[in-house]
PDB file of C-alpha atoms and ligand atoms in Angstrom:
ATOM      1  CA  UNK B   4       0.000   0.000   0.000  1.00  0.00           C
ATOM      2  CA  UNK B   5       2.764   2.696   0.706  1.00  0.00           C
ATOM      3  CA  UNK B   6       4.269   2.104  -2.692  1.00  0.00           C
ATOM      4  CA  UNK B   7       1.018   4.415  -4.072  1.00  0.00           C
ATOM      5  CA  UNK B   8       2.422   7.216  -1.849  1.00  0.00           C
ATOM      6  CA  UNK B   9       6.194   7.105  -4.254  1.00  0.00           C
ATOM      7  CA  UNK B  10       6.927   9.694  -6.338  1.00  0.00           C
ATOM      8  CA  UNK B  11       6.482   8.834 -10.914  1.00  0.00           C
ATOM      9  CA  UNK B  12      10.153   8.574 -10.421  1.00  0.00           C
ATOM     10  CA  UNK B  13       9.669   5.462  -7.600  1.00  0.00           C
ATOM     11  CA  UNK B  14       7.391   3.874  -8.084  1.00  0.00           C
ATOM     12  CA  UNK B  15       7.401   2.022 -11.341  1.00  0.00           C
ATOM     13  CA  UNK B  16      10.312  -0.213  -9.573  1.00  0.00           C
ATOM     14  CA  UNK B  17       8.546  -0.493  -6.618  1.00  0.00           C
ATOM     15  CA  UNK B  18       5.126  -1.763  -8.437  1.00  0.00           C
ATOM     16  CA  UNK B  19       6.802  -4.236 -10.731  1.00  0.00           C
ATOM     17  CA  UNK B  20       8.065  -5.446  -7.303  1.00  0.00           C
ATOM     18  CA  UNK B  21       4.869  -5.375  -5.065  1.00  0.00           C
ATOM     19  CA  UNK B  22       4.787  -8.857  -4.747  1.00  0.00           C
ATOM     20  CA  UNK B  23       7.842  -9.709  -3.302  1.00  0.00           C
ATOM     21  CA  UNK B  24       7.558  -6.571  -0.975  1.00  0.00           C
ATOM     22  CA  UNK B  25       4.225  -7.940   0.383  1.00  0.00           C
ATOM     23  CA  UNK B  26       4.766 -11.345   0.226  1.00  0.00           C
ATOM     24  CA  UNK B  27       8.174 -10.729   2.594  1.00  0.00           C
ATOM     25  CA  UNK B  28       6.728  -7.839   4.543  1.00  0.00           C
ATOM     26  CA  UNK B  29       6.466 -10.985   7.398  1.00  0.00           C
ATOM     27  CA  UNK B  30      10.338 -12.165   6.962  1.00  0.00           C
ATOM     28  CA  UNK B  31      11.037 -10.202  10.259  1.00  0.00           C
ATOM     29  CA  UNK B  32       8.714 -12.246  12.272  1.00  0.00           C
ATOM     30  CA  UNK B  33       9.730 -15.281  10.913  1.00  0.00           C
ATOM     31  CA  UNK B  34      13.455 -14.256  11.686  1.00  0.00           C
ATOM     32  CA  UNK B  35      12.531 -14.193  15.425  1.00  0.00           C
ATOM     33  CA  UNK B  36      12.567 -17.838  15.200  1.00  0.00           C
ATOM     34  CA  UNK B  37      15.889 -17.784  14.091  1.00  0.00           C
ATOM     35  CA  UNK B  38      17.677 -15.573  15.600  1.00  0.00           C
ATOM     36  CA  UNK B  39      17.674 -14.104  19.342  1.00  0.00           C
ATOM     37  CA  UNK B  40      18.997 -10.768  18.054  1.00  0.00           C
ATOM     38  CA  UNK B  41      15.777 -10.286  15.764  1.00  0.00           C
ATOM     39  CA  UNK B  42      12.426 -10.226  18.582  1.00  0.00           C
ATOM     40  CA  UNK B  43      14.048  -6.514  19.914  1.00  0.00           C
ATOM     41  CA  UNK B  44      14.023  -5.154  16.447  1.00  0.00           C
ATOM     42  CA  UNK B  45      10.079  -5.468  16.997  1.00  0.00           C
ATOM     43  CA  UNK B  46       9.414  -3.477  19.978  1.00  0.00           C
ATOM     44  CA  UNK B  47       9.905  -0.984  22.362  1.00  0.00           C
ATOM     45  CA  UNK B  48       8.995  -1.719  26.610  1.00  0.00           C
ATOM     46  CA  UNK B  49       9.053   1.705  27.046  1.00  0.00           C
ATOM     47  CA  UNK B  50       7.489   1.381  30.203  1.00  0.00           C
ATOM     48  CA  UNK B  51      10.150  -0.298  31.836  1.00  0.00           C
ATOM     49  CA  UNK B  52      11.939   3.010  32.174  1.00  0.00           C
ATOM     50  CA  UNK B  53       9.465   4.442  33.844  1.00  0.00           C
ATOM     51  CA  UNK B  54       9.917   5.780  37.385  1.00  0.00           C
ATOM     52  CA  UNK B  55       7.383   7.365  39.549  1.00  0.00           C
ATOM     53  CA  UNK B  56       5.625  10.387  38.076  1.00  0.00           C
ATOM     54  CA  UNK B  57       8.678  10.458  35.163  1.00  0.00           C
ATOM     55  CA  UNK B  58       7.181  10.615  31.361  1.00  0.00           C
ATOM     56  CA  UNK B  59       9.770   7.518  30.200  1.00  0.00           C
ATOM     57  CA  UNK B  60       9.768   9.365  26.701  1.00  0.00           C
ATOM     58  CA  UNK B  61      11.409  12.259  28.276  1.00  0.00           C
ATOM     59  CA  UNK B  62      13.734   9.638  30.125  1.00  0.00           C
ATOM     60  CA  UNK B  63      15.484   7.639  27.489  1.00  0.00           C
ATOM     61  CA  UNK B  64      17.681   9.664  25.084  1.00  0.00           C
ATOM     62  CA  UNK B  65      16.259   9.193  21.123  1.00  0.00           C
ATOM     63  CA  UNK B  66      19.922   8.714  20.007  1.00  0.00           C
ATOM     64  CA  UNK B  67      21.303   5.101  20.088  1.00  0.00           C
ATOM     65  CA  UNK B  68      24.662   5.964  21.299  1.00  0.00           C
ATOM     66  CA  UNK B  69      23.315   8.510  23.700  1.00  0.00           C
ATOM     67  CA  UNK B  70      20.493   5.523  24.826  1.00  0.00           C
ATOM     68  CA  UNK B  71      23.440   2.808  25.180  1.00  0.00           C
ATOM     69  CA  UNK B  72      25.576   5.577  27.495  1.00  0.00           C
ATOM     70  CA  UNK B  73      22.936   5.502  29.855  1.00  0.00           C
ATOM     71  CA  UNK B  74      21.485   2.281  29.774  1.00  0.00           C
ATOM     72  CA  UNK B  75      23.889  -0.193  28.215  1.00  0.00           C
ATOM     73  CA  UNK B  76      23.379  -2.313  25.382  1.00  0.00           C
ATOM     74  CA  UNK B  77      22.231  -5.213  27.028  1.00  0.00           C
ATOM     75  CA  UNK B  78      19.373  -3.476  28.860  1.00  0.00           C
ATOM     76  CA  UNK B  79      18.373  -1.538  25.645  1.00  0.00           C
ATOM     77  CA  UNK B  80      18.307  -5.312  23.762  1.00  0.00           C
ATOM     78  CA  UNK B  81      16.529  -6.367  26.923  1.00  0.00           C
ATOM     79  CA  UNK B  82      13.491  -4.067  26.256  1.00  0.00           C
ATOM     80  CA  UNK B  83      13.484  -3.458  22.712  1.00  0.00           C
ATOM     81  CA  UNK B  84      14.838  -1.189  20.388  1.00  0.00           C
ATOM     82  CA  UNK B  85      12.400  -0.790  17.126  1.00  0.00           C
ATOM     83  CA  UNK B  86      12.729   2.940  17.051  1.00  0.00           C
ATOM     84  CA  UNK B  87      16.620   3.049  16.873  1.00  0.00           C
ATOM     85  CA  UNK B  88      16.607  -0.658  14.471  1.00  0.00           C
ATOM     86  CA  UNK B  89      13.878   2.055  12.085  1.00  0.00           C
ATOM     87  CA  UNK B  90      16.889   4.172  11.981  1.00  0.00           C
ATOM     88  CA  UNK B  91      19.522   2.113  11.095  1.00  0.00           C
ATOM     89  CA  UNK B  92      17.358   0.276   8.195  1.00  0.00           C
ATOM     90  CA  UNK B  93      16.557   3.593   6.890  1.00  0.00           C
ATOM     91  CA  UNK B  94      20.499   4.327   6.618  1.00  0.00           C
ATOM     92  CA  UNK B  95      21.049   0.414   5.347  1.00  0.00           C
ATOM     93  CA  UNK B  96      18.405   1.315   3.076  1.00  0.00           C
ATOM     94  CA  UNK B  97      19.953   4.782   1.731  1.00  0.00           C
ATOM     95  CA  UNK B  98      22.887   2.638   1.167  1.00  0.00           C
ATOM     96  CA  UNK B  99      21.367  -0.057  -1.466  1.00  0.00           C
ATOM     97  CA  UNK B 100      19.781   3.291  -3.316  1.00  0.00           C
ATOM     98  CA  UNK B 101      23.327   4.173  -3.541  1.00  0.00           C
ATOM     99  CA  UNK B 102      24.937   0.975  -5.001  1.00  0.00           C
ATOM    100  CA  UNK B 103      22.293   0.384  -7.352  1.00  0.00           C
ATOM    101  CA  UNK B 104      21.374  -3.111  -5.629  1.00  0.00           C
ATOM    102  CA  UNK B 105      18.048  -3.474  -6.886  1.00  0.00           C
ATOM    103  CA  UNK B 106      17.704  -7.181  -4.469  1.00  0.00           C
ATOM    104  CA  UNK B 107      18.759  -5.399  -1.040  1.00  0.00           C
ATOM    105  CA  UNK B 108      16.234  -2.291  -1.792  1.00  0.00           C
ATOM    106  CA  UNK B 109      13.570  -4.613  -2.073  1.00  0.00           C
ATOM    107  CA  UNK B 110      15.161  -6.849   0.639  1.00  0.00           C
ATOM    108  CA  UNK B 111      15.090  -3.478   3.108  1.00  0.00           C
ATOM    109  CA  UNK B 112      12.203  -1.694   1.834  1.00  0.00           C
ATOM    110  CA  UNK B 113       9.791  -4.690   3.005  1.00  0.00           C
ATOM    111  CA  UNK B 114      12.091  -5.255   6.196  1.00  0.00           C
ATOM    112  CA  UNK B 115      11.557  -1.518   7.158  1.00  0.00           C
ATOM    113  CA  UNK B 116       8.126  -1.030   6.308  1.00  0.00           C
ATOM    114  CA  UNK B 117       7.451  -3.910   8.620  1.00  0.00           C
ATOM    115  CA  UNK B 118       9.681  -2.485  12.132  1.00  0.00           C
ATOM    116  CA  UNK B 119       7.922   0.632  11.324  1.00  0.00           C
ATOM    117  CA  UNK B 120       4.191  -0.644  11.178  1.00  0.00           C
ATOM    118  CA  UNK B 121       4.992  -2.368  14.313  1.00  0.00           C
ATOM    119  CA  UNK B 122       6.199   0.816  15.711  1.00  0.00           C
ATOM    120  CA  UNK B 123       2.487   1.860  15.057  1.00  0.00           C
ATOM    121  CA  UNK B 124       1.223  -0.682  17.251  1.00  0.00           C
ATOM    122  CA  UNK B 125       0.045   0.556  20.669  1.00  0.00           C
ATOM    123  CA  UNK B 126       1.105  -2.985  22.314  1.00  0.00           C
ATOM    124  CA  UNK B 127       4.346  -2.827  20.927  1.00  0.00           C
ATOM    125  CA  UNK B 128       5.655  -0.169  23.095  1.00  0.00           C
ATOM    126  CA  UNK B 129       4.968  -1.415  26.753  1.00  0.00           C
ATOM    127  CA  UNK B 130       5.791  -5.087  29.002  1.00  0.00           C
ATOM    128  CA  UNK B 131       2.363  -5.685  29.235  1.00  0.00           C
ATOM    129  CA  UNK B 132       2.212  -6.588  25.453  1.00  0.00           C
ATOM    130  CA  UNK B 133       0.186  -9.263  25.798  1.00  0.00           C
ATOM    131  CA  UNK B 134      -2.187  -8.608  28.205  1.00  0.00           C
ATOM    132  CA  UNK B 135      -0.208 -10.851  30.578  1.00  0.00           C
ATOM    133  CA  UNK B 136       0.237  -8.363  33.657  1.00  0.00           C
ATOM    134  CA  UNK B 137      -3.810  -7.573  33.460  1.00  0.00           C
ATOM    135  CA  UNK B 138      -5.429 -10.395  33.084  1.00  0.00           C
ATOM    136  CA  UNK B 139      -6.225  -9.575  29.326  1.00  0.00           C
ATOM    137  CA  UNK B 140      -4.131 -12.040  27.545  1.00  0.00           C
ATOM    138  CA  UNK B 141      -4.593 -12.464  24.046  1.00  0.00           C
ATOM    139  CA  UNK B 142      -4.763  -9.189  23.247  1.00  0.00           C
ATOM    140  CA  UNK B 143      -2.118  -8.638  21.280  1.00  0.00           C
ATOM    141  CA  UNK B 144      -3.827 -11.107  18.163  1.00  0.00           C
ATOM    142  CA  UNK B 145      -7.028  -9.195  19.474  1.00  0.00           C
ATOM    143  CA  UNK B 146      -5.753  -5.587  17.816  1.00  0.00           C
ATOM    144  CA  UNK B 147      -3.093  -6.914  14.959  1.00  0.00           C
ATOM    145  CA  UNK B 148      -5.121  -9.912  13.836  1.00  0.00           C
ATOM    146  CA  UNK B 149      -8.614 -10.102  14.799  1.00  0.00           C
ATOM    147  CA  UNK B 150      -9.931  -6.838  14.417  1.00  0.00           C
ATOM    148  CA  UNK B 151      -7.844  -6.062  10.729  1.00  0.00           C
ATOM    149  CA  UNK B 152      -9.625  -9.440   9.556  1.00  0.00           C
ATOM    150  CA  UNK B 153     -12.951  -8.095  10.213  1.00  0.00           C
ATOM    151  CA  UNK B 154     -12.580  -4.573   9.175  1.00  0.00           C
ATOM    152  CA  UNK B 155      -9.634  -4.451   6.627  1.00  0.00           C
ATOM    153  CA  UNK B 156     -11.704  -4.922   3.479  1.00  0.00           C
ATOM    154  CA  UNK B 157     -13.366  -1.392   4.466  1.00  0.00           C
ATOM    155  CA  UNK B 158     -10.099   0.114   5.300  1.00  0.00           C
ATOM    156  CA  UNK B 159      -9.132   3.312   3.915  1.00  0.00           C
ATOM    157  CA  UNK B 160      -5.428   3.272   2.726  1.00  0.00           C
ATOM    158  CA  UNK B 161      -4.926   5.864   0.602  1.00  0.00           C
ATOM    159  CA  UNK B 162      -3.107   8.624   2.602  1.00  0.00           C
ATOM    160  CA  UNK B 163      -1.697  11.026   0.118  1.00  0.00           C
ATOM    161  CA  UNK B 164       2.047  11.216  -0.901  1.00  0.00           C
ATOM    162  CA  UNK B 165       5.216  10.074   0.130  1.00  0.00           C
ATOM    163  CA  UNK B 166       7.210  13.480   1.781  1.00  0.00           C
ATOM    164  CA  UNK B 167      10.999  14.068   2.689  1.00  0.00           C
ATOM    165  CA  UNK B 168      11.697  13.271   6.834  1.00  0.00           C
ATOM    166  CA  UNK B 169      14.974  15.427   7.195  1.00  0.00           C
ATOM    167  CA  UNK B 170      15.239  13.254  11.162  1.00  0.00           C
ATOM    168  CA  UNK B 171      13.504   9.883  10.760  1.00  0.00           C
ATOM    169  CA  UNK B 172      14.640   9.220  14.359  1.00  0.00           C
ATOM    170  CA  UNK B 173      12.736  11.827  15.764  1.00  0.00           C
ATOM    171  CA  UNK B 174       9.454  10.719  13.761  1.00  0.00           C
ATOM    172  CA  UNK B 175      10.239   7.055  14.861  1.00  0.00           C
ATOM    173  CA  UNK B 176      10.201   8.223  18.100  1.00  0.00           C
ATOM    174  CA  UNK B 177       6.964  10.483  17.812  1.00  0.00           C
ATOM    175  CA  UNK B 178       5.087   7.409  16.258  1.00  0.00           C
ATOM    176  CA  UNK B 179       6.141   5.414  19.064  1.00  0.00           C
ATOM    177  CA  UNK B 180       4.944   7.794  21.356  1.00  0.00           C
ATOM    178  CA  UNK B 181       1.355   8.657  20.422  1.00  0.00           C
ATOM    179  CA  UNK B 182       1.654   4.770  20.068  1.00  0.00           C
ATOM    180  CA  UNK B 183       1.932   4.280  24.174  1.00  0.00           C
ATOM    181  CA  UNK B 184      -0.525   6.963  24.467  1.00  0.00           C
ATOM    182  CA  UNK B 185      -3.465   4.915  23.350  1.00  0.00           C
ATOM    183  CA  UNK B 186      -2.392   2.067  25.629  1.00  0.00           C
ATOM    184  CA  UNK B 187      -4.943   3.659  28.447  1.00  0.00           C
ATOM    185  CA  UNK B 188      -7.853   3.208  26.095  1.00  0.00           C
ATOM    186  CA  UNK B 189      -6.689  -0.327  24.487  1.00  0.00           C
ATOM    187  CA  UNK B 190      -6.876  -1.758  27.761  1.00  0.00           C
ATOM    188  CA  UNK B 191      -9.537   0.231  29.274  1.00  0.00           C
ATOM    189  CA  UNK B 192     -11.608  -0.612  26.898  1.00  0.00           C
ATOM    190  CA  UNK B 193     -11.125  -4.416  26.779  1.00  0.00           C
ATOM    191  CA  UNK B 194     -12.003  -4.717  30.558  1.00  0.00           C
ATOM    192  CA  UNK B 195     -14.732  -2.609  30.125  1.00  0.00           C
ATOM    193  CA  UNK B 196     -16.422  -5.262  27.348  1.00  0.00           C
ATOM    194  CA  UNK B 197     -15.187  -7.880  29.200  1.00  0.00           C
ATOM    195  CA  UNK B 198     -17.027  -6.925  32.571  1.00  0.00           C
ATOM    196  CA  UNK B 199     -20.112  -6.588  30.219  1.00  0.00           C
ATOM    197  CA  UNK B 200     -19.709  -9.991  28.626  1.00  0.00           C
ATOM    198  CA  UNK B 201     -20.059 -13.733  30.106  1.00  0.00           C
ATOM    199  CA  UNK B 202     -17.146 -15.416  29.716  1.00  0.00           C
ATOM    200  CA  UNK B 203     -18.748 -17.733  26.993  1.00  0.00           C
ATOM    201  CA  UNK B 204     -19.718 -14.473  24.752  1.00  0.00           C
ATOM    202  CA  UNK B 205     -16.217 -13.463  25.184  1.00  0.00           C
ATOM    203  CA  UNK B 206     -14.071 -16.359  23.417  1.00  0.00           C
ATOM    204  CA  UNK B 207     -14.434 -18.732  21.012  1.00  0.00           C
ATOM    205  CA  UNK B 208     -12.654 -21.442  20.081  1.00  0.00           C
ATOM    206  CA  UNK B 209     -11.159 -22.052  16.464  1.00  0.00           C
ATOM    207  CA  UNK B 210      -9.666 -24.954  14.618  1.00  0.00           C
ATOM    208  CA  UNK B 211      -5.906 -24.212  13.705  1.00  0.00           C
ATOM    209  CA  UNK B 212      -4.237 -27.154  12.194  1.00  0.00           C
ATOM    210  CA  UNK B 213      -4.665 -29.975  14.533  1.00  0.00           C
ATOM    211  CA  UNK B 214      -6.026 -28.029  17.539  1.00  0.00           C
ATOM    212  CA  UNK B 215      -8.152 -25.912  19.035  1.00  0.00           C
ATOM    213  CA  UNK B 216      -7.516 -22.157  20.057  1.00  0.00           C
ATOM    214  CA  UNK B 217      -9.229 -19.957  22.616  1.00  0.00           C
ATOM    215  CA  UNK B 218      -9.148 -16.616  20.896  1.00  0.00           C
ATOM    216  CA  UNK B 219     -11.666 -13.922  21.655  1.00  0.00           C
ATOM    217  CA  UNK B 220     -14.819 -14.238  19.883  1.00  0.00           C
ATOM    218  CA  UNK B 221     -16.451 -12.541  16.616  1.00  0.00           C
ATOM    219  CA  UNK B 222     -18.967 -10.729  18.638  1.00  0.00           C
ATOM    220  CA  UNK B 223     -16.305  -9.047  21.188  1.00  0.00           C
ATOM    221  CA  UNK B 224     -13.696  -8.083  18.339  1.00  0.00           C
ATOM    222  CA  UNK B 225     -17.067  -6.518  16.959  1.00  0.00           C
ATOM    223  CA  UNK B 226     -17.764  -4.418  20.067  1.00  0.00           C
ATOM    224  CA  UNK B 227     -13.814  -3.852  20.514  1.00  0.00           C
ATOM    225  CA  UNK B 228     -13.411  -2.365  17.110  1.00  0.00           C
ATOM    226  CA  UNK B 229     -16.937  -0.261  17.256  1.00  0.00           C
ATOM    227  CA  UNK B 230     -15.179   1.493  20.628  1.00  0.00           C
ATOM    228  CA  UNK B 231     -12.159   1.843  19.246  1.00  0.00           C
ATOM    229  CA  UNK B 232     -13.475   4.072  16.541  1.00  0.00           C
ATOM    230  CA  UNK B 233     -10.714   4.393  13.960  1.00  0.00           C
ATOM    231  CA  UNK B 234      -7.855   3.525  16.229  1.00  0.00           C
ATOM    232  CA  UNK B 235      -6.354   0.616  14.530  1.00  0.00           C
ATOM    233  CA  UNK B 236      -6.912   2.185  11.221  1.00  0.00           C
ATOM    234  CA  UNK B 237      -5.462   5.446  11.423  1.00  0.00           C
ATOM    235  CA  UNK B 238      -2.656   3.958  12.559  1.00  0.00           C
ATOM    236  CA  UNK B 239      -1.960   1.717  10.206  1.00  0.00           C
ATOM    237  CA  UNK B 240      -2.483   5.041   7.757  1.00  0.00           C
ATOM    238  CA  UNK B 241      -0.141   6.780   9.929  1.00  0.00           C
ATOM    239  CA  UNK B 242       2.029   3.376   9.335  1.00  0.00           C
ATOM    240  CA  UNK B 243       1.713   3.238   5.255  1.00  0.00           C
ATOM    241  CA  UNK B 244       2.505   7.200   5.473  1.00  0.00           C
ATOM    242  CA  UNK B 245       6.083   6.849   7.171  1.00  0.00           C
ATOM    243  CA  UNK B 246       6.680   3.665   5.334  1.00  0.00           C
ATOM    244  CA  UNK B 247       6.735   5.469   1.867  1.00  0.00           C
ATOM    245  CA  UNK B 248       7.999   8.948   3.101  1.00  0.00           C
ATOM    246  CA  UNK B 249      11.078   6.728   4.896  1.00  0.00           C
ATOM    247  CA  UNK B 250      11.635   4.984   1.671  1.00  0.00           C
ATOM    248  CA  UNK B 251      11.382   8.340  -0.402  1.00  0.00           C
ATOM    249  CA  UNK B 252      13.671   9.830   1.886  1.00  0.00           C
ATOM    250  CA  UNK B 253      16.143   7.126   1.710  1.00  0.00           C
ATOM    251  CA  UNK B 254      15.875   7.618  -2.062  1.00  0.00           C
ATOM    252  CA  UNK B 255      16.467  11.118  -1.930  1.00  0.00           C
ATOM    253  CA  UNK B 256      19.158  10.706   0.567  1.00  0.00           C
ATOM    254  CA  UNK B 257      21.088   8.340  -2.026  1.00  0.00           C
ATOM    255  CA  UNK B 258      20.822  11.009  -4.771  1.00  0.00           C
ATOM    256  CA  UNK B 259      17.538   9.620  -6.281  1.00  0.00           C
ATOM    257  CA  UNK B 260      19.218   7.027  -8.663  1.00  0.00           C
ATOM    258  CA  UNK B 261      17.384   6.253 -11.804  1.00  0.00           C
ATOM    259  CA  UNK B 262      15.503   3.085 -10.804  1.00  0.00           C
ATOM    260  CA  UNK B 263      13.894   2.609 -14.286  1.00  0.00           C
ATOM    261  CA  UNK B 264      16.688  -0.735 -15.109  1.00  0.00           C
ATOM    262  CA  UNK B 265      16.565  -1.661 -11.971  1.00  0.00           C
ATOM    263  CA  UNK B 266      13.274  -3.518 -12.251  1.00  0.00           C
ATOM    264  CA  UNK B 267      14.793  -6.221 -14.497  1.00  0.00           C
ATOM    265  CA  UNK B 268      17.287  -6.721 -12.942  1.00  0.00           C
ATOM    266  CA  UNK B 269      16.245  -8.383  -9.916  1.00  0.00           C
ATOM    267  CA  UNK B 270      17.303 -11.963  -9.593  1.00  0.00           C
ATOM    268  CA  UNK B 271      14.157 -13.164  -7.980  1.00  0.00           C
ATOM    269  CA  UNK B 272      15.188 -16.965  -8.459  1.00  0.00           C
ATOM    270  CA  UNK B 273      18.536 -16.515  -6.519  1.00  0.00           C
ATOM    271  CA  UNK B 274      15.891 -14.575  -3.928  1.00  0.00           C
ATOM    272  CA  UNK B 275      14.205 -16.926  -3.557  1.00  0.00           C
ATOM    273  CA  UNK B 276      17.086 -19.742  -3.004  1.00  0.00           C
ATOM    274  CA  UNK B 277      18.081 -17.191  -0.241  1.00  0.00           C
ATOM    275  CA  UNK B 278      14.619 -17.232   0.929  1.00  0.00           C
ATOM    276  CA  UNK B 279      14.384 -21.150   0.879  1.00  0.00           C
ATOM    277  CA  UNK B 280      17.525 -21.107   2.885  1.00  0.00           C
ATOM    278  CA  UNK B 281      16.019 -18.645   5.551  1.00  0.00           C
ATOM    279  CA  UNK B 282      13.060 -20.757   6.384  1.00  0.00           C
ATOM    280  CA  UNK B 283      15.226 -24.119   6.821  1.00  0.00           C
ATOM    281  CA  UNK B 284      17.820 -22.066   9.600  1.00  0.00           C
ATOM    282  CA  UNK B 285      14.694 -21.264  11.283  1.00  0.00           C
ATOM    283  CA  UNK B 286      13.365 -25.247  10.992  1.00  0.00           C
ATOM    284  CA  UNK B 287      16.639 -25.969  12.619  1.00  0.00           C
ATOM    285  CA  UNK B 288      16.856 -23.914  15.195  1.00  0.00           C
ATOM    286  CA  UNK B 289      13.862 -22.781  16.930  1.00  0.00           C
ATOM    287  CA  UNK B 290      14.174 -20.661  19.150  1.00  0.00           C
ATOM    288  CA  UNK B 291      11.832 -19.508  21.594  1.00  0.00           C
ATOM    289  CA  UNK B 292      11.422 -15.864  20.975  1.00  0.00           C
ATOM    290  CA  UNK B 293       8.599 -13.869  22.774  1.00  0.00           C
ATOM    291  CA  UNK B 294       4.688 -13.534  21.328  1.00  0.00           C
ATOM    292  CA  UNK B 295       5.629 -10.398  19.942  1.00  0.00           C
ATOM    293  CA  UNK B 296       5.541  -9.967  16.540  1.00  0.00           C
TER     294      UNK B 296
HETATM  295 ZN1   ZN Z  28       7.087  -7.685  13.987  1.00  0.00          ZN
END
């Protein structure tokens, strides 16, 4: 959807490409499995820093080496670090604009757009991601899964053009921040349903493969979404918006290369032999990354 937002001079490579940007807009979650350095990329515990009566956003310095000064690595790996990883792909991004590598643009453009859409996700900036510290677990798959399935198709995504972000670590950061500040109401209003709800109205149970899942029901996503209002839709706009202005930017940034040869020449077989490989490292080793995606 953000490739609509490119400029005539963008997005001709970009749409001969859509399908490989959308079909590996997921790779990042499915890297979790494979690699204990990838679940951080996806989140932010802001909360975790914190301490009485202190706005945490004031707290933690928006510059990485700044951050790591104060904190130290580990702790910053410890709680997540989405809005410094947006950064960095932006720059890794800039980068393949600049060598002409048509495979790592694409590569990077669907890697990015992903950390920042998750950016955009209320539950991806606190510990209680899950519901787990309140008694409200599953509702993580509650805001990115259920409610999207029922209300996607009537979705708006068209949100205008792609524009130039001269500090795409201070937007990061602002995203993630009017992000937390809708945590209140995502929680809020899940007990609030809930206390109005028997149990039974609440969840249903699904077949997935071979078993069966307790996942909160049709009729409560329903009542979730209708007192949401357009919560999880404007920001996944806000989302699509800052995925094509950070790709436009790291065009720009590069010099804004011609892109019109680069369409052909993107290897997609030996892409997809990279791919292939991907997804058997992650058969091999699973490892147990948090319910985060
Ligand atoms: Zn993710």
């Amino acid at each position: 959807m953000a490739v609509f937002t490119l400029p005539p001079k963008m997005i001709g490579f970009y749409k001969e490409n859509i399908e490989y940007i959308t079909a590996h807009a997921v790779d990042p979650d499915k890297r979790r499995y494979a690699s204990k350095n990838e679940a951080p990329r996806h989140y932010i515990d802001i909360d975790h820093y914190a301490k009485s009566g202190e706005n945490p956003f004031d707290s933690v310095p928006r510059y990485w080496n700044d951050a790591v000064e104060k904190y130290s690595e580990d702790t910053l790996m410890a709680y997540g670090i989405v809005p410094w990883h947006v950064s960095k792909m932006t720059y890794y991004l800039t980068k393949a604009f600049k060598e002409n590598d048509a495979n790592n643009i694409l590569r990077l453009s669907a890697d990015l757009g992903h950390y920042i859409a998750d950016a955009h996700v209320p539950l991806h900036t606190t510990k209680n991601y899950n519901g787990q510290l309140t008694n409200q677990k599953g509702i993580h798959g509650l805001w990115e899964s259920r409610i999207p399935e029922i209300t996607a198709d009537n979705f708006d995504y068209l949100v205008g053009r792609a524009e130039y972000i001269k500090y795409p670590i201070h937007r990061i950061w602002d995203a993630v921040e009017e992000s937390h500040s809708y945590l209140d109401s995502v929680f809020f209003i899940e007990k609030d349903i809930t206390e109005k709800m028997s149990s039974d109205q609440k969840y249903a149970f699904e077949q997935r493969g071979n078993s069966m899942v307790k996942q909160y029901s049709q009729a409560f996503a329903l009542a979730y979404d209708a007192r949401m209002g357009d919560m999880v839709e404007s920001r996944m706009r806000k989302a699509i918006s800052m995925i094509g202005s950070l790709w436009f930017t790291a065009w720009v940034d590069a010099g804004q290369p011609n892109l019109d040869n680069l369409g052909k020449k993107v290897d997609l077989n030996k892409m997809q032999e990279e791919d292939k490989q991907l997804e058997e490292e992650i058969k091999d080793q699973k490892i147990k990354g948090r319910e985060h995606d």
